[in-house]
Coordinates of C-alpha atoms in Angstrom, one line a residue:
M1 CA -3.0 -3.5 -22.4
R2 CA 0.7 -2.8 -22.7
R3 CA 2.3 -2.1 -19.3
A4 CA 5.3 0.1 -18.9
I5 CA 7.2 1.9 -16.2
A6 CA 9.7 4.8 -16.1
T7 CA 13.2 3.9 -15.0
V8 CA 13.1 6.9 -12.6
C9 CA 10.7 4.9 -10.4
I10 CA 13.1 2.5 -8.8
S11 CA 16.7 2.3 -7.4
G12 CA 19.8 1.0 -9.0
T13 CA 21.9 1.5 -12.1
L14 CA 20.1 1.4 -15.5
E15 CA 21.3 -2.1 -16.0
E16 CA 19.9 -3.2 -12.7
K17 CA 16.6 -1.4 -13.3
L18 CA 16.0 -3.0 -16.6
E19 CA 16.6 -6.5 -15.3
S20 CA 14.3 -5.9 -12.4
I21 CA 11.6 -4.4 -14.6
A22 CA 11.8 -7.4 -17.0
R23 CA 11.6 -9.9 -14.1
A24 CA 8.4 -8.1 -12.9
R25 CA 6.9 -8.8 -16.4
F26 CA 6.5 -5.3 -17.7
D27 CA 6.3 -4.9 -21.5
A28 CA 8.2 -1.7 -21.9
V29 CA 10.0 1.2 -20.2
E30 CA 10.4 4.9 -20.4
I31 CA 14.1 5.7 -20.3
F32 CA 14.8 8.7 -18.0
E33 CA 17.5 10.9 -19.3
N34 CA 19.7 10.8 -16.1
D35 CA 19.6 7.0 -16.1
L36 CA 21.0 7.0 -19.6
I37 CA 23.6 9.6 -18.9
Y38 CA 24.9 7.7 -15.8
S39 CA 25.1 4.4 -17.6
R40 CA 28.2 2.9 -19.1
M41 CA 26.1 1.4 -21.9
S42 CA 25.8 3.2 -25.2
P43 CA 22.3 4.0 -26.5
R44 CA 22.7 1.1 -29.0
E45 CA 23.8 -1.2 -26.2
I46 CA 20.8 -0.2 -24.1
R47 CA 18.5 -0.8 -27.0
Q48 CA 20.0 -4.3 -27.5
R49 CA 19.8 -5.0 -23.7
C50 CA 16.1 -4.1 -23.7
A51 CA 15.5 -6.3 -26.7
D52 CA 17.3 -9.2 -25.0
L53 CA 15.1 -8.7 -21.9
G54 CA 11.9 -8.6 -24.0
L55 CA 11.3 -4.9 -23.2
G56 CA 10.2 -2.2 -25.6
I57 CA 11.4 1.4 -25.2
D58 CA 8.2 3.5 -25.5
L59 CA 9.5 7.0 -24.5
Y60 CA 12.6 9.0 -23.8
Q61 CA 12.2 11.8 -21.2
P62 CA 12.2 14.6 -20.3
F63 CA 13.0 17.5 -22.5
R64 CA 12.4 20.8 -20.6
D65 CA 11.8 24.5 -21.2
M66 CA 11.4 24.3 -25.0
D67 CA 8.3 26.5 -25.4
G68 CA 7.6 30.1 -24.8
V69 CA 11.2 31.4 -25.4
D70 CA 12.8 34.1 -27.5
D71 CA 14.1 33.4 -30.9
A72 CA 17.8 33.1 -29.9
R73 CA 16.9 30.6 -27.1
F74 CA 14.6 28.7 -29.3
K75 CA 17.4 28.2 -31.9
R76 CA 19.6 26.8 -29.2
N77 CA 16.7 24.6 -27.9
L78 CA 16.2 23.2 -31.4
D79 CA 19.8 22.3 -31.7
R80 CA 19.6 20.6 -28.4
A81 CA 16.5 18.8 -29.5
Q82 CA 18.1 17.5 -32.7
R83 CA 20.9 16.0 -30.6
K84 CA 18.3 14.2 -28.5
F85 CA 16.6 13.0 -31.7
D86 CA 19.8 11.5 -32.9
L87 CA 20.3 9.7 -29.6
M88 CA 16.7 8.4 -29.7
V89 CA 17.2 6.9 -33.1
E90 CA 20.2 4.9 -31.7
L91 CA 18.2 4.1 -28.6
G92 CA 15.1 2.9 -30.6
A93 CA 12.8 5.3 -28.6
P94 CA 10.0 6.5 -30.9
M95 CA 8.7 9.3 -28.7
L96 CA 10.1 12.3 -26.7
L97 CA 8.3 13.8 -23.7
V98 CA 8.4 17.6 -23.8
C99 CA 7.4 19.3 -20.5
S100 CA 5.7 22.7 -20.4
N101 CA 8.1 25.5 -19.5
V102 CA 8.5 26.3 -15.8
Q103 CA 10.8 29.3 -16.1
A104 CA 9.6 32.7 -14.7
N105 CA 10.7 34.4 -18.0
T106 CA 8.4 32.2 -20.1
I107 CA 6.7 34.2 -22.8
C108 CA 3.0 33.6 -22.3
D109 CA 1.9 33.5 -25.9
D110 CA 0.0 30.4 -27.1
E111 CA 0.6 31.2 -30.8
L112 CA 4.4 31.4 -30.2
M113 CA 4.4 28.2 -28.2
A114 CA 2.4 26.4 -30.9
S115 CA 4.7 27.6 -33.7
Q116 CA 7.8 26.5 -31.7
L117 CA 6.3 23.0 -31.0
H118 CA 5.3 22.7 -34.7
A119 CA 8.9 23.5 -35.7
M120 CA 10.2 20.9 -33.2
A121 CA 7.7 18.3 -34.5
E122 CA 9.0 18.9 -38.1
K123 CA 12.5 18.0 -37.0
A124 CA 11.2 14.9 -35.1
A125 CA 9.2 13.8 -38.2
E126 CA 12.4 13.8 -40.3
R127 CA 13.6 11.0 -38.1
G128 CA 10.2 9.2 -37.8
L129 CA 9.9 10.3 -34.2
R130 CA 6.9 11.8 -32.3
I131 CA 6.6 14.4 -29.5
A132 CA 4.3 14.2 -26.5
Y133 CA 3.7 17.6 -24.9
E134 CA 2.9 17.5 -21.2
A135 CA 1.4 20.2 -19.0
L136 CA 3.4 20.2 -15.7
A137 CA 1.2 21.1 -12.7
W138 CA 3.7 23.8 -11.8
G139 CA 4.3 25.0 -15.4
H140 CA 4.6 28.8 -15.6
H141 CA 2.0 29.3 -18.3
V142 CA 0.8 25.9 -19.3
N143 CA -0.2 23.9 -16.3
R144 CA -3.5 22.2 -17.2
Y145 CA -4.1 19.5 -19.7
G146 CA -6.8 21.4 -21.5
H147 CA -4.4 24.3 -22.2
S148 CA -1.7 21.9 -23.5
W149 CA -4.3 20.4 -25.8
E150 CA -5.3 23.9 -27.1
I151 CA -1.6 24.6 -28.0
V152 CA -1.1 21.2 -29.6
K153 CA -4.3 21.8 -31.7
K154 CA -3.0 25.2 -32.8
A155 CA 0.4 23.6 -33.7
D156 CA -1.5 21.1 -36.0
H157 CA 1.3 18.6 -36.7
P158 CA 0.8 14.9 -37.1
H159 CA 3.9 14.1 -35.1
L160 CA 2.8 16.2 -32.1
G161 CA 0.3 15.1 -29.5
I162 CA -0.2 15.4 -25.7
C163 CA 0.9 13.3 -22.7
L164 CA -1.7 12.9 -20.0
D165 CA -0.2 12.5 -16.5
S166 CA -2.7 11.6 -13.7
F167 CA -0.6 13.4 -11.1
H168 CA -0.5 16.7 -12.9
I169 CA -4.2 16.6 -13.7
L170 CA -5.6 15.3 -10.4
S171 CA -3.2 17.3 -8.1
R172 CA -4.6 20.5 -9.7
G173 CA -8.2 19.4 -9.2
D174 CA -8.8 19.3 -13.0
D175 CA -11.9 17.6 -14.2
P176 CA -10.7 14.6 -16.4
A177 CA -14.0 14.4 -18.2
G178 CA -12.7 16.8 -20.8
I179 CA -10.2 14.2 -21.9
E180 CA -13.1 12.5 -23.8
Q181 CA -13.2 15.5 -26.1
I182 CA -9.6 15.1 -27.3
P183 CA -9.2 13.0 -30.5
A184 CA -7.7 9.6 -29.8
D185 CA -4.9 10.1 -32.3
K186 CA -3.7 13.1 -30.3
L187 CA -3.4 11.2 -27.1
F188 CA 0.2 10.1 -27.6
F189 CA 1.1 8.8 -24.1
L190 CA -0.3 8.2 -20.6
Q191 CA 1.6 8.4 -17.3
L192 CA 0.0 7.1 -14.1
A193 CA 0.8 7.9 -10.5
D194 CA -1.3 7.9 -7.3
A195 CA -0.6 10.1 -4.3
P196 CA -1.9 10.8 -0.7
R197 CA -3.9 14.0 -0.4
M198 CA -1.5 16.6 1.0
V199 CA -1.6 20.4 1.5
M200 CA 1.8 21.5 0.2
D201 CA 3.6 22.9 -2.8
V202 CA 2.7 20.8 -5.8
L203 CA 6.3 20.5 -7.0
Q204 CA 7.4 19.0 -3.7
W205 CA 4.4 16.9 -3.5
S206 CA 5.1 15.5 -7.0
R207 CA 8.9 15.0 -6.5
H208 CA 8.7 13.2 -3.2
Y209 CA 5.2 11.7 -2.5
R210 CA 3.9 10.0 -5.6
C211 CA 3.1 6.3 -5.2
F212 CA 1.7 3.4 -7.1
P213 CA -2.0 3.0 -7.9
G214 CA -3.8 1.7 -4.8
Q215 CA -1.3 3.2 -2.4
G216 CA -2.8 6.8 -2.5
T217 CA -6.2 8.5 -2.6
F218 CA -6.5 9.7 -6.2
D219 CA -9.5 8.5 -8.2
L220 CA -7.4 6.8 -10.9
V221 CA -10.3 4.5 -11.9
G222 CA -12.5 7.5 -12.8
F223 CA -9.5 9.1 -14.5
M224 CA -8.8 6.0 -16.6
E225 CA -12.5 5.7 -17.5
H226 CA -12.3 9.0 -19.3
V227 CA -9.0 8.2 -21.0
L228 CA -10.2 4.9 -22.3
K229 CA -13.6 6.3 -23.5
A230 CA -11.5 8.9 -25.4
G231 CA -10.0 6.0 -27.3
Y232 CA -6.5 6.1 -26.0
P233 CA -4.6 3.3 -27.8
G234 CA -1.2 3.3 -26.0
P235 CA 0.4 1.7 -22.9
L236 CA -0.4 2.2 -19.2
S237 CA 2.9 3.6 -17.9
L238 CA 3.9 4.4 -14.3
E239 CA 5.9 7.5 -13.6
I240 CA 6.6 7.7 -9.8
F241 CA 8.9 10.1 -8.0
N242 CA 9.2 8.8 -4.4
D243 CA 12.2 9.0 -2.1
V244 CA 11.5 5.7 -0.4
F245 CA 11.1 3.8 -3.7
R246 CA 14.3 5.2 -5.1
A247 CA 16.2 4.0 -1.9
A248 CA 14.6 0.6 -1.5
P249 CA 15.7 -2.6 -3.2
N250 CA 14.3 -2.4 -6.7
R251 CA 13.1 -6.0 -6.8
R252 CA 10.3 -5.4 -4.3
T253 CA 9.4 -2.0 -5.8
T254 CA 9.0 -3.3 -9.3
L255 CA 6.8 -6.2 -8.1
D256 CA 4.6 -3.6 -6.3
A257 CA 4.5 -1.5 -9.4
F258 CA 3.3 -4.3 -11.6
S259 CA 0.8 -5.5 -9.1
S260 CA -0.6 -1.9 -8.8
L261 CA -1.2 -1.8 -12.5
L262 CA -3.0 -5.1 -12.5
Y263 CA -5.1 -3.9 -9.6
L264 CA -6.0 -0.7 -11.4
E265 CA -7.0 -2.7 -14.5
E266 CA -9.2 -4.9 -12.4
Q267 CA -10.9 -1.9 -10.9
I268 CA -11.4 -0.3 -14.4
R269 CA -12.8 -3.5 -15.8
A270 CA -15.3 -3.8 -12.9
R271 CA -16.4 -0.2 -13.4
L272 CA -16.9 -0.6 -17.2
E273 CA -18.7 -4.0 -16.8
A274 CA -21.1 -2.4 -14.4
Q275 CA -21.8 0.4 -16.9
A276 CA -22.0 -1.9 -19.8
V277 CA -25.5 -3.0 -18.8
S278 CA -26.9 0.3 -19.9
D279 CA -24.1 2.1 -21.6
T280 CA -23.2 1.0 -25.2
A281 CA -19.9 2.9 -25.1
A282 CA -18.8 1.1 -22.0
R283 CA -19.9 -2.2 -23.5
A284 CA -17.8 -1.5 -26.6
L285 CA -14.8 -0.8 -24.5
T286 CA -15.1 -4.0 -22.6
E287 CA -15.1 -5.9 -25.9
R288 CA -12.2 -3.9 -27.4
I289 CA -9.8 -3.8 -24.4
E290 CA -8.4 -6.7 -22.6
L291 CA -8.0 -5.9 -18.9
F292 CA -6.7 -8.0 -16.1
N293 CA -9.4 -10.3 -14.6
P294 CA -8.1 -12.1 -11.5
P295 CA -10.2 -14.2 -9.1
A296 CA -12.4 -12.1 -6.9
P297 CA -11.2 -10.8 -3.5
P298 CA -12.0 -13.0 -0.6
K299 CA -15.2 -12.4 1.4
L300 CA -13.7 -12.3 4.9
R301 CA -15.4 -13.3 8.1
G302 CA -12.7 -12.2 10.5
L303 CA -9.9 -14.2 12.1
S304 CA -10.0 -18.0 12.4
F305 CA -6.8 -18.2 14.4
I306 CA -3.5 -16.5 15.3
E307 CA -0.3 -18.6 15.4
F308 CA 2.8 -17.8 17.5
A309 CA 6.3 -19.1 16.9
V310 CA 7.8 -20.1 20.2
D311 CA 10.5 -22.3 21.8
D312 CA 10.2 -24.3 25.0
A313 CA 10.8 -21.4 27.4
S314 CA 8.8 -18.7 25.6
G315 CA 6.0 -21.2 24.9
K316 CA 5.6 -22.0 28.6
A317 CA 5.7 -18.3 29.5
L318 CA 3.2 -17.3 26.8
G319 CA 0.9 -20.2 27.7
K320 CA 0.9 -19.0 31.3
A321 CA 0.2 -15.4 30.2
L322 CA -2.7 -16.6 28.0
Q323 CA -4.2 -18.5 30.9
G324 CA -4.0 -15.3 33.0
L325 CA -5.9 -13.6 30.2
G326 CA -8.7 -16.2 30.6
F327 CA -7.7 -18.5 27.8
D328 CA -8.1 -22.3 28.2
H329 CA -5.5 -24.7 27.1
S330 CA -8.1 -26.5 24.9
G331 CA -6.1 -28.8 22.6
T332 CA -2.8 -30.5 21.7
H333 CA -1.9 -31.3 18.1
R334 CA -2.1 -34.9 17.2
T335 CA 1.3 -35.2 15.5
K336 CA 3.2 -31.9 16.1
N337 CA 4.5 -29.9 19.1
V338 CA 1.7 -27.3 18.8
E339 CA -0.8 -26.2 21.5
L340 CA -4.2 -24.6 21.1
Y341 CA -5.6 -21.9 23.5
Q342 CA -9.1 -20.6 23.1
Q343 CA -11.5 -18.1 24.7
G344 CA -14.8 -17.2 23.1
D345 CA -14.2 -17.1 19.3
V346 CA -10.5 -16.4 19.7
R347 CA -8.1 -19.2 18.9
L348 CA -4.4 -18.8 19.6
V349 CA -1.9 -21.5 18.4
L350 CA 1.6 -21.9 19.9
N351 CA 3.9 -23.6 17.4
N352 CA 7.1 -25.2 18.7
E353 CA 7.5 -27.9 16.1
P354 CA 11.1 -28.5 15.1
G355 CA 11.9 -28.1 11.4
S356 CA 8.7 -26.2 10.7
F357 CA 8.1 -22.8 9.2
A358 CA 7.4 -21.5 12.8
S359 CA 10.7 -22.9 14.0
D360 CA 12.6 -21.1 11.2
Y361 CA 10.6 -17.9 11.9
F362 CA 11.5 -18.1 15.6
Q363 CA 15.2 -18.5 14.8
R364 CA 15.0 -15.2 12.9
R365 CA 12.6 -13.2 15.0
G366 CA 12.2 -14.8 18.4
P367 CA 8.8 -15.2 20.0
S368 CA 6.4 -13.6 17.5
I369 CA 3.2 -13.9 15.5
C370 CA 4.2 -16.0 12.5
A371 CA 0.8 -16.7 10.9
L372 CA -2.8 -15.5 10.7
G373 CA -5.7 -17.7 9.7
L374 CA -8.4 -15.6 8.0
A375 CA -12.0 -17.0 7.8
T376 CA -13.3 -16.6 4.2
D377 CA -15.8 -18.1 1.8
D378 CA -13.3 -19.8 -0.5
G379 CA -9.7 -20.2 0.6
Q380 CA -8.3 -21.6 -2.6
R381 CA -9.8 -18.7 -4.6
A382 CA -8.1 -16.3 -2.2
V383 CA -4.7 -17.9 -2.7
N384 CA -5.3 -18.0 -6.5
R385 CA -5.9 -14.3 -6.4
G386 CA -2.7 -13.7 -4.5
V387 CA -0.7 -15.8 -7.0
A388 CA -2.3 -13.9 -9.9
F389 CA -0.8 -10.8 -8.3
H390 CA 2.6 -12.5 -8.0
V391 CA 2.4 -13.2 -4.3
P392 CA 4.1 -16.5 -3.4
S393 CA 2.0 -19.3 -2.0
H394 CA 3.0 -21.4 0.9
A395 CA 2.7 -25.2 1.4
G396 CA 3.8 -26.5 4.8
R397 CA 4.1 -30.0 6.0
V398 CA 0.7 -31.8 6.2
G399 CA 0.5 -35.1 8.0
P400 CA -2.1 -37.9 7.4
N401 CA -5.7 -36.8 7.9
E402 CA -4.6 -33.2 8.7
A403 CA -6.5 -30.2 7.2
L404 CA -4.9 -28.7 4.2
I405 CA -5.3 -24.9 4.4
P406 CA -4.3 -22.8 1.4
A407 CA -1.8 -20.0 2.3
L408 CA 0.2 -17.1 1.0
R409 CA 3.5 -15.5 2.2
A410 CA 2.8 -12.0 3.5
V411 CA 5.0 -8.9 3.1
D412 CA 6.7 -9.6 6.5
D413 CA 7.4 -13.2 5.4
S414 CA 4.7 -14.5 7.8
I415 CA 2.0 -16.8 6.6
I416 CA -1.7 -16.0 5.9
Y417 CA -3.9 -19.0 5.9
F418 CA -7.3 -18.8 4.2
V419 CA -9.8 -21.0 6.1
S420 CA -12.9 -21.7 4.0
Q421 CA -16.3 -21.9 5.5
A422 CA -16.5 -25.6 4.4
L423 CA -13.3 -26.3 6.4
E424 CA -14.8 -24.5 9.4
D425 CA -18.0 -26.5 9.1
K426 CA -16.0 -29.8 9.1
G427 CA -14.3 -28.7 12.4
F428 CA -10.7 -28.6 11.1
L429 CA -9.3 -27.9 14.5
E430 CA -10.9 -31.0 16.0
T431 CA -9.3 -32.9 13.1
D432 CA -5.8 -31.6 13.8
F433 CA -6.0 -31.4 17.6
V434 CA -7.0 -33.5 20.5
V435 CA -9.4 -31.1 22.1
D436 CA -11.4 -30.8 25.3
P437 CA -15.0 -30.0 24.1
A438 CA -15.8 -28.4 27.5
K439 CA -13.2 -25.7 26.9
L440 CA -14.1 -24.8 23.4
G441 CA -15.7 -21.4 23.2
R442 CA -15.7 -20.8 26.9
S443 CA -15.0 -17.2 28.1
K444 CA -13.8 -16.9 31.6
A445 CA -12.6 -13.3 31.3
G446 CA -15.4 -12.0 29.1
I447 CA -13.3 -11.9 25.9
R448 CA -15.3 -13.0 22.9
S449 CA -13.4 -12.1 19.6
V450 CA -10.4 -10.4 18.0
D451 CA -11.3 -6.7 17.4
H452 CA -8.3 -5.7 15.4
L453 CA -4.6 -6.2 14.9
A454 CA -1.7 -3.7 14.5
E455 CA 1.2 -4.5 12.2
G456 CA 4.5 -2.7 12.1
F457 CA 6.6 -2.2 9.0
P458 CA 10.1 -1.0 8.3
F459 CA 9.8 2.5 6.8
E460 CA 10.6 1.3 3.2
Q461 CA 7.9 -1.5 3.4
F462 CA 4.9 0.6 4.6
D463 CA 3.4 1.3 1.1
T464 CA 4.0 -2.3 0.2
G465 CA 1.9 -3.3 3.2
V466 CA -0.9 -1.0 2.1
L467 CA -0.9 -2.4 -1.4
F468 CA -0.8 -6.0 -0.2
N469 CA -3.8 -5.6 2.1
R470 CA -5.8 -3.6 -0.4
V471 CA -5.0 -5.8 -3.5
V472 CA -4.8 -9.3 -2.1
L473 CA -7.2 -9.1 1.0
G474 CA -9.6 -6.5 -0.4
L475 CA -9.2 -4.2 2.6
H476 CA -9.9 -0.5 2.3
P477 CA -7.5 2.1 3.8
Q478 CA -8.9 4.6 6.3
E479 CA -7.5 8.1 6.9
S480 CA -3.8 8.0 7.5
M481 CA -2.5 9.8 10.6
E482 CA 0.6 10.6 12.5
L483 CA 0.8 9.7 16.2
A484 CA 3.2 11.3 18.7
D485 CA 5.6 8.9 20.4
P486 CA 8.0 10.3 23.1
N487 CA 10.9 9.7 20.6
G488 CA 9.4 10.6 17.3
L489 CA 6.4 10.2 15.1
V490 CA 4.5 7.0 14.1
R491 CA 2.5 6.9 10.9
S492 CA -0.6 4.8 11.1
C493 CA -3.2 3.7 8.5
A494 CA -6.1 1.4 9.4
M495 CA -7.4 -1.0 6.8
V496 CA -10.8 -2.6 7.1
D497 CA -12.9 -5.0 5.0
A498 CA -16.4 -4.0 3.8
G499 CA -18.1 -5.9 6.6
Q500 CA -15.9 -4.6 9.4
S501 CA -14.9 -8.2 10.2
L502 CA -11.2 -7.7 9.8
R503 CA -9.4 -4.5 11.0
I504 CA -5.6 -4.1 10.6
A505 CA -3.8 -1.0 11.6
L506 CA -0.5 -0.6 9.7
N507 CA 2.2 1.4 11.6
V508 CA 5.6 2.7 10.7
S509 CA 8.2 4.8 12.5
H510 CA 11.0 6.8 11.2
S511 CA 13.0 6.2 14.4
R512 CA 14.2 3.0 16.1
A513 CA 13.7 4.9 19.4
T514 CA 9.9 4.9 19.2
V515 CA 7.9 2.0 20.7
T516 CA 7.0 0.8 17.2
G517 CA 10.6 1.2 16.0
R518 CA 11.9 -0.9 18.9
S519 CA 9.3 -3.6 18.3
M520 CA 10.3 -3.8 14.7
E521 CA 14.0 -4.0 15.6
A522 CA 13.2 -6.8 18.1
L523 CA 11.2 -8.6 15.4
Q524 CA 14.0 -8.2 12.9
G525 CA 11.6 -6.6 10.5
G526 CA 7.8 -6.1 10.3
G527 CA 5.1 -8.1 11.9
V528 CA 2.0 -8.1 14.1
H529 CA 2.9 -6.5 17.4
H530 CA -0.5 -5.7 18.9
I531 CA -3.6 -7.9 19.3
A532 CA -6.8 -6.2 20.4
L533 CA -9.4 -8.5 21.9
A534 CA -13.1 -7.5 22.2
S535 CA -14.8 -7.9 25.6
D536 CA -18.5 -7.9 26.4
D537 CA -17.7 -6.1 29.7
L538 CA -14.3 -4.5 29.7
F539 CA -14.2 -3.7 33.5
V540 CA -15.0 -7.3 34.4
T541 CA -12.2 -8.4 32.1
A542 CA -9.8 -5.9 33.6
E543 CA -10.6 -7.1 37.1
Y544 CA -10.1 -10.7 36.1
L545 CA -6.7 -10.0 34.5
A546 CA -5.6 -8.0 37.5
K547 CA -6.7 -10.8 39.9
H548 CA -4.8 -13.4 37.8
G549 CA -1.5 -11.6 37.8
I550 CA -1.5 -10.0 34.3
A551 CA 0.5 -6.8 34.4
L552 CA -1.5 -4.0 32.9
L553 CA 0.0 -0.9 31.4
D554 CA 0.4 1.9 34.0
V555 CA -1.3 5.1 32.8
A556 CA -0.2 8.5 34.2
D557 CA -2.6 10.2 36.6
N558 CA -2.4 13.3 34.5
Y559 CA -4.4 11.5 31.8
Y560 CA -7.3 11.0 34.2
E561 CA -7.1 14.6 35.5
D562 CA -7.5 15.8 31.9
L563 CA -10.3 13.5 30.9
P564 CA -13.1 15.4 32.6
A565 CA -12.1 18.5 30.6
R566 CA -12.8 16.6 27.4
F567 CA -15.7 14.4 28.3
E568 CA -18.5 14.3 30.8
L569 CA -17.8 11.2 32.9
D570 CA -19.2 10.0 36.2
D571 CA -16.8 10.4 39.1
A572 CA -17.1 6.7 40.1
L573 CA -16.5 5.6 36.6
L574 CA -13.5 7.8 36.2
E575 CA -11.9 6.4 39.4
R576 CA -12.6 2.9 38.3
M577 CA -10.9 3.6 35.0
R578 CA -7.9 5.2 36.8
R579 CA -7.5 2.2 39.1
L580 CA -7.5 -0.3 36.2
G581 CA -5.6 1.8 33.6
V582 CA -8.7 2.1 31.3
L583 CA -8.5 4.7 28.5
Y584 CA -11.6 6.3 26.9
D585 CA -12.7 7.9 23.7
R586 CA -16.0 9.2 22.4
N587 CA -17.3 10.5 19.1
E588 CA -20.6 11.1 17.4
E589 CA -20.9 7.4 16.7
G590 CA -20.4 6.1 20.2
E591 CA -17.9 5.3 23.0
F592 CA -14.7 3.3 23.2
F593 CA -13.1 1.8 26.4
H594 CA -9.7 0.1 26.2
F595 CA -6.7 -0.9 28.2
Y596 CA -3.3 -2.6 27.5
T597 CA -1.2 -5.4 28.9
Q598 CA 2.6 -4.9 29.3
M599 CA 4.7 -6.0 26.3
F600 CA 5.7 -9.7 26.0
V601 CA 9.5 -9.8 25.6
D602 CA 9.4 -6.4 23.8
R603 CA 7.7 -7.9 20.8
F604 CA 4.0 -7.8 21.2
F605 CA 1.2 -6.9 23.6
F606 CA -2.6 -7.3 24.0
E607 CA -5.2 -4.6 24.1
I608 CA -8.7 -5.2 25.5
V609 CA -11.5 -3.1 24.0
Q610 CA -15.2 -2.5 24.3
R611 CA -17.1 -0.6 21.6
R612 CA -20.5 1.0 22.5
D613 CA -23.1 2.0 20.0
G614 CA -21.5 2.5 16.6
Y615 CA -18.0 3.5 17.5
A616 CA -15.7 2.4 14.6
G617 CA -12.4 4.0 15.4
F618 CA -9.3 2.8 17.3
G619 CA -9.0 5.3 20.1
A620 CA -6.2 7.0 18.2
S621 CA -6.1 10.1 20.5
N622 CA -5.0 7.7 23.3
A623 CA -2.1 6.2 21.3
P624 CA 0.4 8.7 22.6
V625 CA -0.7 7.9 26.1
R626 CA -0.1 4.2 25.5
M627 CA 3.3 4.8 23.8
S628 CA 4.5 7.1 26.6
A629 CA 3.6 4.5 29.2
Q630 CA 5.4 1.8 27.2
A631 CA 8.4 4.0 26.7
R632 CA 8.6 4.5 30.5
R633 CA 8.7 0.7 30.9
G634 CA 11.4 0.4 28.3

């Protein structure tokens, strides 16, 4: 299908926007009126520039407050419209978006509105143009798509149809199933936007919080199913109003935009193919419409390894800390300055190889997590999927007889390696490292696996991180929440794969003063700043760490004074928790015990967790306790 985007979605001048949109491989644009007004290019020059870039111009927008006005105002509106029609002819835009009237003095008369839109369509037809009438969710009289269709039907003009906008329809809670009853030749245009569910004024919601498909919670797949079954023949076009997108560099935003459309197409295709087995209409659609069909998402089996970028000093300090955590120094790379530490199923790699990716990463960010190795069924397919969504692949230096692991560059410029089951079966670490077999898989402190990771993002990259993890890795977002830090708020969204083998909490702070904000500043951008390790017996692990000199986070006594008011806890257990700094949470699924180490050079820290029964959360109610304790240390 043809893919388009409104110029209002991204930052920059119109010239810059068009270049960025073309680089992202869109087919066409909607020209937003203000972008044209502020441009030094004439409409004819804009038309030529788009042609040179291989972009069509599918729509000019918006035209406001046309319908439901008195005769004198309508005459002025028609004069205004004809000026826009002249401009559109020069611009080469075949369609004008007309929004339903939002003014309080709108005359609520469907017959009047239909006659006025008919007259406008007559003038448009004289120039070979068409009008797409859109019901704004906050329109004074017309604010639902069904109503806009009734008026267009009354107007009965071949150059007048409706524009469907997913935000205006889904934000009002409208049932999109009725779209299938609208004739395809009256579905002139389609605008797509996702959004998080929010309880607020719909105009403010629309103007500031729209996002790309896959970044919000709207059922765009179900919406699109009805649109396509109605026979809609036009482009899929994004129209996003978002303060962050309009302030961020447009190159990253347009890439996200295009990937989001590809992802939506993939989801639609999967839905239709599943229905095609028993639904002839769905089968016909799959044969008629070509939708994006990338390699399948990876089937993840958790983390294979975590890699740190270090230098001599930080490598020795981190190695000592890991041994205090119960990790064995279990291997040395055969040809590179890289060390392997292991405990249970947790493998940590410390990379101090000169001239490597890790060395460059260290120079920019200091001691930090520079790569993740994800265990999956087919590593090459996972990378091929990423490349299909325009994610750059990574190829590092590989020596003789070393394992070649397919990899992608992540949003924070770190590396994600995809370790196939076949590679694990061959013992790829034993190939690359000289290992001590007696130390492989041993667990001196009771730690057995990685429970989850937490990754921080600069404010403008948070939605990009959500999209990357959802689209490329196949993770599903959980409920987004705001957590109180002593110096501000931290927004957090956990993302989990279907099998619960990989959990990543994405965090962002508006303030550099928060713990998350300080970590991101120290890391010179986003990155993993928190590794949670699962223990079979958390108290045994805590005692081991305390005995071996690992500084644990000091939790205020007031927390333990408050716990009995929220949960029934044995006094002896409570005192043991207080002594070791163990935090607690419980819900209908089960219990959660956890504690934290102090931060390592203000960049990252470890959490030790133990889940009991079916607890699937992250102890979010304790996050402010942890951040307050870290802030005191800072």
